[in-house]
Amino acid sequence: MHYGNIKNYDIADGEGVRVTLFCSGCTNRCEGCFQPETWDFCYGKEYTKETEDQLIQMLTNPNIQGLTLLGGDPFEPSNQRTLITLLRRVKQELPTKDVWAYTGFVYEQDLLEGQRKHTEVTDEMLSYIDVLVDGPFVIDEKDISLYFRGSTNQRVIDMPKTLKSGNVVIYHE
Ligand code: SF4
């Protein structure tokens, strides 16, 4: 996996102050995408074990509420297979930190078993995520006043409650 950026003190991509990883590679190609350079799976730097250690180290800061995975798209299958290792470490080594993830895919249509972006690690990945912001950016539905999302079609999903109930539970409108 490659990544375009890491933000150490991010307040724009989830609640509180966060560490945010912008992984590379996205096939959604939304019109009006704010960072089309990240569509390229080779954009930016190579993600290594040292990168992962750096992220874990950043997250140990008590002022950091949690980790946000952004893209590109963290749910591109090749990205899932790298990020699962990071998420396992966050849950084991830093269990008080929360995890947000942004995807241009739609939870029920793309990420569930049998759907086009479901892999052998998708279910485990989703089990480690507290808040999933899903759906493509739709420029005609853009609204800058929305809660941590860019267009009205996107949803801010409470993943633990969704997995428990079997139905999508919205975390915040
Ligand atoms: S999902 Fe995100 S990164 Fe991918 S094209 Fe859409 S807005 Fe851009």
PDB file of C-alpha atoms and ligand atoms in Angstrom:
ATOM      1  CA  MET A   1       0.000   0.000   0.000  1.00  0.00           C
ATOM      2  CA  HIS A   2       1.019   3.606  -0.535  1.00  0.00           C
ATOM      3  CA  TYR A   3      -0.156   6.659   1.361  1.00  0.00           C
ATOM      4  CA  GLY A   4      -0.305  10.342   0.521  1.00  0.00           C
ATOM      5  CA  ASN A   5      -0.249  11.898   3.960  1.00  0.00           C
ATOM      6  CA  ILE A   6      -0.401  11.415   7.708  1.00  0.00           C
ATOM      7  CA  LYS A   7      -1.889  14.123   9.904  1.00  0.00           C
ATOM      8  CA  ASN A   8      -0.751  14.053  13.508  1.00  0.00           C
ATOM      9  CA  TYR A   9      -3.298  16.543  14.892  1.00  0.00           C
ATOM     10  CA  ASP A  10      -6.391  16.408  12.702  1.00  0.00           C
ATOM     11  CA  ILE A  11      -9.670  18.004  13.823  1.00  0.00           C
ATOM     12  CA  ALA A  12     -11.492  17.836  10.477  1.00  0.00           C
ATOM     13  CA  ASP A  13     -12.020  14.103  10.000  1.00  0.00           C
ATOM     14  CA  GLY A  14     -13.850  12.850  13.063  1.00  0.00           C
ATOM     15  CA  GLU A  15     -14.455  13.855  16.673  1.00  0.00           C
ATOM     16  CA  GLY A  16     -11.654  15.195  18.837  1.00  0.00           C
ATOM     17  CA  VAL A  17      -8.032  15.467  17.826  1.00  0.00           C
ATOM     18  CA  ARG A  18      -7.032  12.561  15.622  1.00  0.00           C
ATOM     19  CA  VAL A  19      -4.233  10.856  13.768  1.00  0.00           C
ATOM     20  CA  THR A  20      -5.327  10.485  10.135  1.00  0.00           C
ATOM     21  CA  LEU A  21      -3.853   8.232   7.473  1.00  0.00           C
ATOM     22  CA  PHE A  22      -4.593   9.065   3.840  1.00  0.00           C
ATOM     23  CA  CYS A  23      -4.058   5.781   2.002  1.00  0.00           C
ATOM     24  CA  SER A  24      -3.693   5.745  -1.780  1.00  0.00           C
ATOM     25  CA  GLY A  25      -5.911   4.113  -4.369  1.00  0.00           C
ATOM     26  CA  CYS A  26      -9.560   4.740  -5.172  1.00  0.00           C
ATOM     27  CA  THR A  27     -11.721   3.436  -8.000  1.00  0.00           C
ATOM     28  CA  ASN A  28     -14.790   5.517  -7.149  1.00  0.00           C
ATOM     29  CA  ARG A  29     -13.686   8.509  -9.190  1.00  0.00           C
ATOM     30  CA  CYS A  30     -16.321  10.842  -7.746  1.00  0.00           C
ATOM     31  CA  GLU A  31     -16.897  14.033  -9.722  1.00  0.00           C
ATOM     32  CA  GLY A  32     -15.531  16.916  -7.642  1.00  0.00           C
ATOM     33  CA  CYS A  33     -13.270  14.661  -5.536  1.00  0.00           C
ATOM     34  CA  PHE A  34     -11.154  16.922  -3.303  1.00  0.00           C
ATOM     35  CA  GLN A  35      -7.999  14.876  -3.866  1.00  0.00           C
ATOM     36  CA  PRO A  36      -7.990  13.039  -7.231  1.00  0.00           C
ATOM     37  CA  GLU A  37      -4.236  12.506  -6.996  1.00  0.00           C
ATOM     38  CA  THR A  38      -4.993   9.802  -4.412  1.00  0.00           C
ATOM     39  CA  TRP A  39      -6.864   7.656  -6.973  1.00  0.00           C
ATOM     40  CA  ASP A  40      -3.461   6.296  -8.028  1.00  0.00           C
ATOM     41  CA  PHE A  41      -2.585   3.242  -5.927  1.00  0.00           C
ATOM     42  CA  CYS A  42       1.104   4.210  -6.137  1.00  0.00           C
ATOM     43  CA  TYR A  43       0.630   7.847  -5.074  1.00  0.00           C
ATOM     44  CA  GLY A  44       2.866   9.085  -2.258  1.00  0.00           C
ATOM     45  CA  LYS A  45       5.127   6.974  -0.105  1.00  0.00           C
ATOM     46  CA  GLU A  46       5.278   3.253   0.463  1.00  0.00           C
ATOM     47  CA  TYR A  47       3.532   2.168   3.666  1.00  0.00           C
ATOM     48  CA  THR A  48       5.953   0.079   5.731  1.00  0.00           C
ATOM     49  CA  LYS A  49       6.261  -1.458   9.188  1.00  0.00           C
ATOM     50  CA  GLU A  50       8.009   1.793  10.197  1.00  0.00           C
ATOM     51  CA  THR A  51       4.959   3.759   9.039  1.00  0.00           C
ATOM     52  CA  GLU A  52       2.739   1.556  11.160  1.00  0.00           C
ATOM     53  CA  ASP A  53       5.028   1.988  14.184  1.00  0.00           C
ATOM     54  CA  GLN A  54       4.974   5.750  13.632  1.00  0.00           C
ATOM     55  CA  LEU A  55       1.161   5.792  13.628  1.00  0.00           C
ATOM     56  CA  ILE A  56       0.985   3.717  16.810  1.00  0.00           C
ATOM     57  CA  GLN A  57       3.477   6.042  18.452  1.00  0.00           C
ATOM     58  CA  MET A  58       1.446   9.119  17.449  1.00  0.00           C
ATOM     59  CA  LEU A  59      -1.688   7.513  18.859  1.00  0.00           C
ATOM     60  CA  THR A  60      -0.119   7.017  22.291  1.00  0.00           C
ATOM     61  CA  ASN A  61      -0.379  10.775  22.865  1.00  0.00           C
ATOM     62  CA  PRO A  62      -3.127  11.181  25.515  1.00  0.00           C
ATOM     63  CA  ASN A  63      -4.507  14.212  23.659  1.00  0.00           C
ATOM     64  CA  ILE A  64      -5.299  12.068  20.628  1.00  0.00           C
ATOM     65  CA  GLN A  65      -8.814  10.610  20.641  1.00  0.00           C
ATOM     66  CA  GLY A  66      -8.289   8.099  17.878  1.00  0.00           C
ATOM     67  CA  LEU A  67      -7.355   7.059  14.372  1.00  0.00           C
ATOM     68  CA  THR A  68      -9.079   8.038  11.129  1.00  0.00           C
ATOM     69  CA  LEU A  69      -8.586   6.078   7.904  1.00  0.00           C
ATOM     70  CA  LEU A  70      -9.123   8.174   4.807  1.00  0.00           C
ATOM     71  CA  GLY A  71      -8.240   7.864   1.163  1.00  0.00           C
ATOM     72  CA  GLY A  72      -8.120   7.207  -1.544  1.00  0.00           C
ATOM     73  CA  ASP A  73     -10.260   4.433  -0.158  1.00  0.00           C
ATOM     74  CA  PRO A  74      -9.329   2.262   2.834  1.00  0.00           C
ATOM     75  CA  PHE A  75     -11.799  -0.349   1.622  1.00  0.00           C
ATOM     76  CA  GLU A  76     -10.117  -1.007  -1.698  1.00  0.00           C
ATOM     77  CA  PRO A  77      -9.289  -4.715  -1.240  1.00  0.00           C
ATOM     78  CA  SER A  78      -5.505  -4.284  -1.379  1.00  0.00           C
ATOM     79  CA  ASN A  79      -5.709  -1.505   1.218  1.00  0.00           C
ATOM     80  CA  GLN A  80      -7.915  -3.604   3.505  1.00  0.00           C
ATOM     81  CA  ARG A  81      -5.241  -6.327   3.571  1.00  0.00           C
ATOM     82  CA  THR A  82      -2.628  -3.853   4.797  1.00  0.00           C
ATOM     83  CA  LEU A  83      -4.798  -1.831   7.163  1.00  0.00           C
ATOM     84  CA  ILE A  84      -6.090  -4.875   9.025  1.00  0.00           C
ATOM     85  CA  THR A  85      -2.682  -5.246  10.672  1.00  0.00           C
ATOM     86  CA  LEU A  86      -2.728  -1.640  11.860  1.00  0.00           C
ATOM     87  CA  LEU A  87      -6.260  -1.982  13.217  1.00  0.00           C
ATOM     88  CA  ARG A  88      -5.394  -5.170  15.102  1.00  0.00           C
ATOM     89  CA  ARG A  89      -2.517  -3.351  16.768  1.00  0.00           C
ATOM     90  CA  VAL A  90      -4.654  -0.322  17.658  1.00  0.00           C
ATOM     91  CA  LYS A  91      -7.255  -2.531  19.291  1.00  0.00           C
ATOM     92  CA  GLN A  92      -4.691  -4.619  21.165  1.00  0.00           C
ATOM     93  CA  GLU A  93      -2.188  -1.925  22.171  1.00  0.00           C
ATOM     94  CA  LEU A  94      -4.434   1.150  22.437  1.00  0.00           C
ATOM     95  CA  PRO A  95      -7.951  -0.112  23.181  1.00  0.00           C
ATOM     96  CA  THR A  96      -9.206   3.267  24.460  1.00  0.00           C
ATOM     97  CA  LYS A  97      -8.666   4.936  21.074  1.00  0.00           C
ATOM     98  CA  ASP A  98     -11.607   5.051  18.674  1.00  0.00           C
ATOM     99  CA  VAL A  99     -11.440   4.411  14.936  1.00  0.00           C
ATOM    100  CA  TRP A 100     -13.219   6.297  12.172  1.00  0.00           C
ATOM    101  CA  ALA A 101     -13.025   5.280   8.505  1.00  0.00           C
ATOM    102  CA  TYR A 102     -14.187   6.973   5.320  1.00  0.00           C
ATOM    103  CA  THR A 103     -15.148   4.966   2.248  1.00  0.00           C
ATOM    104  CA  GLY A 104     -16.710   5.838  -1.075  1.00  0.00           C
ATOM    105  CA  PHE A 105     -18.326   2.411  -1.112  1.00  0.00           C
ATOM    106  CA  VAL A 106     -21.773   1.787   0.341  1.00  0.00           C
ATOM    107  CA  TYR A 107     -21.871  -0.499   3.358  1.00  0.00           C
ATOM    108  CA  GLU A 108     -24.773  -2.784   2.388  1.00  0.00           C
ATOM    109  CA  GLN A 109     -24.130  -2.705  -1.373  1.00  0.00           C
ATOM    110  CA  ASP A 110     -20.355  -3.155  -1.452  1.00  0.00           C
ATOM    111  CA  LEU A 111     -18.862  -4.340   1.843  1.00  0.00           C
ATOM    112  CA  LEU A 112     -21.040  -7.194   3.058  1.00  0.00           C
ATOM    113  CA  GLU A 113     -20.321 -10.849   2.293  1.00  0.00           C
ATOM    114  CA  GLY A 114     -20.762 -11.621  -1.402  1.00  0.00           C
ATOM    115  CA  GLN A 115     -20.473  -7.961  -2.442  1.00  0.00           C
ATOM    116  CA  ARG A 116     -17.787  -6.560  -4.739  1.00  0.00           C
ATOM    117  CA  LYS A 117     -15.412  -5.131  -2.097  1.00  0.00           C
ATOM    118  CA  HIS A 118     -15.836  -7.822   0.533  1.00  0.00           C
ATOM    119  CA  THR A 119     -12.605  -9.691   1.282  1.00  0.00           C
ATOM    120  CA  GLU A 120     -11.441 -12.252   3.826  1.00  0.00           C
ATOM    121  CA  VAL A 121     -10.616  -9.370   6.220  1.00  0.00           C
ATOM    122  CA  THR A 122     -13.561  -6.995   5.664  1.00  0.00           C
ATOM    123  CA  ASP A 123     -15.721  -8.310   8.505  1.00  0.00           C
ATOM    124  CA  GLU A 124     -12.834  -8.158  10.959  1.00  0.00           C
ATOM    125  CA  MET A 125     -11.937  -4.653   9.761  1.00  0.00           C
ATOM    126  CA  LEU A 126     -15.514  -3.453  10.257  1.00  0.00           C
ATOM    127  CA  SER A 127     -15.544  -4.952  13.760  1.00  0.00           C
ATOM    128  CA  TYR A 128     -12.681  -2.621  14.756  1.00  0.00           C
ATOM    129  CA  ILE A 129     -14.307   0.541  13.372  1.00  0.00           C
ATOM    130  CA  ASP A 130     -16.443   2.735  15.627  1.00  0.00           C
ATOM    131  CA  VAL A 131     -17.713   5.153  12.981  1.00  0.00           C
ATOM    132  CA  LEU A 132     -17.915   4.477   9.239  1.00  0.00           C
ATOM    133  CA  VAL A 133     -18.662   7.365   6.865  1.00  0.00           C
ATOM    134  CA  ASP A 134     -19.837   5.655   3.689  1.00  0.00           C
ATOM    135  CA  GLY A 135     -20.904   6.464   0.148  1.00  0.00           C
ATOM    136  CA  PRO A 136     -19.377   8.376  -2.747  1.00  0.00           C
ATOM    137  CA  PHE A 137     -19.067  12.138  -2.755  1.00  0.00           C
ATOM    138  CA  VAL A 138     -21.923  13.484  -4.912  1.00  0.00           C
ATOM    139  CA  ILE A 139     -21.208  17.026  -6.007  1.00  0.00           C
ATOM    140  CA  ASP A 140     -24.893  17.886  -6.554  1.00  0.00           C
ATOM    141  CA  GLU A 141     -25.552  16.959  -2.907  1.00  0.00           C
ATOM    142  CA  LYS A 142     -22.570  18.821  -1.505  1.00  0.00           C
ATOM    143  CA  ASP A 143     -23.246  20.647   1.762  1.00  0.00           C
ATOM    144  CA  ILE A 144     -20.393  22.087   3.810  1.00  0.00           C
ATOM    145  CA  SER A 145     -22.553  22.262   6.937  1.00  0.00           C
ATOM    146  CA  LEU A 146     -22.895  18.482   7.240  1.00  0.00           C
ATOM    147  CA  TYR A 147     -21.435  16.595  10.202  1.00  0.00           C
ATOM    148  CA  PHE A 148     -18.046  15.184   9.107  1.00  0.00           C
ATOM    149  CA  ARG A 149     -19.297  14.289   5.615  1.00  0.00           C
ATOM    150  CA  GLY A 150     -19.288  16.074   2.291  1.00  0.00           C
ATOM    151  CA  SER A 151     -22.621  15.323   0.622  1.00  0.00           C
ATOM    152  CA  THR A 152     -26.073  14.463   1.920  1.00  0.00           C
ATOM    153  CA  ASN A 153     -26.078  10.928   0.453  1.00  0.00           C
ATOM    154  CA  GLN A 154     -23.183   9.963   2.724  1.00  0.00           C
ATOM    155  CA  ARG A 155     -23.921   8.451   6.127  1.00  0.00           C
ATOM    156  CA  VAL A 156     -22.127   8.581   9.464  1.00  0.00           C
ATOM    157  CA  ILE A 157     -22.720   5.021  10.699  1.00  0.00           C
ATOM    158  CA  ASP A 158     -22.393   3.656  14.235  1.00  0.00           C
ATOM    159  CA  MET A 159     -20.623   0.384  13.413  1.00  0.00           C
ATOM    160  CA  PRO A 160     -20.884  -1.433  16.784  1.00  0.00           C
ATOM    161  CA  LYS A 161     -24.645  -0.835  16.921  1.00  0.00           C
ATOM    162  CA  THR A 162     -25.014  -1.714  13.239  1.00  0.00           C
ATOM    163  CA  LEU A 163     -23.189  -5.022  13.649  1.00  0.00           C
ATOM    164  CA  LYS A 164     -25.172  -5.856  16.774  1.00  0.00           C
ATOM    165  CA  SER A 165     -28.593  -5.104  15.298  1.00  0.00           C
ATOM    166  CA  GLY A 166     -27.967  -6.201  11.713  1.00  0.00           C
ATOM    167  CA  ASN A 167     -29.382  -2.921  10.430  1.00  0.00           C
ATOM    168  CA  VAL A 168     -27.606   0.336   9.693  1.00  0.00           C
ATOM    169  CA  VAL A 169     -27.683   2.593  12.773  1.00  0.00           C
ATOM    170  CA  ILE A 170     -26.792   6.226  12.145  1.00  0.00           C
ATOM    171  CA  TYR A 171     -24.268   7.703  14.561  1.00  0.00           C
ATOM    172  CA  HIS A 172     -25.031  11.320  13.691  1.00  0.00           C
ATOM    173  CA  GLU A 173     -27.244  12.931  11.038  1.00  0.00           C
TER     174      GLU A 173
HETATM  175  S1  SF4 B   1     -14.273   8.019  -2.672  1.00  0.00           S
HETATM  176 FE1  SF4 B   1     -13.174   9.812  -1.850  1.00  0.00          FE
HETATM  177  S2  SF4 B   1     -11.102   9.694  -2.735  1.00  0.00           S
HETATM  178 FE2  SF4 B   1     -12.400   8.316  -3.908  1.00  0.00          FE
HETATM  179  S3  SF4 B   1     -13.054   9.558  -5.667  1.00  0.00           S
HETATM  180 FE3  SF4 B   1     -14.660   9.716  -4.091  1.00  0.00          FE
HETATM  181  S4  SF4 B   1     -14.153  11.560  -2.913  1.00  0.00           S
HETATM  182 FE4  SF4 B   1     -12.315  10.983  -4.093  1.00  0.00          FE
END
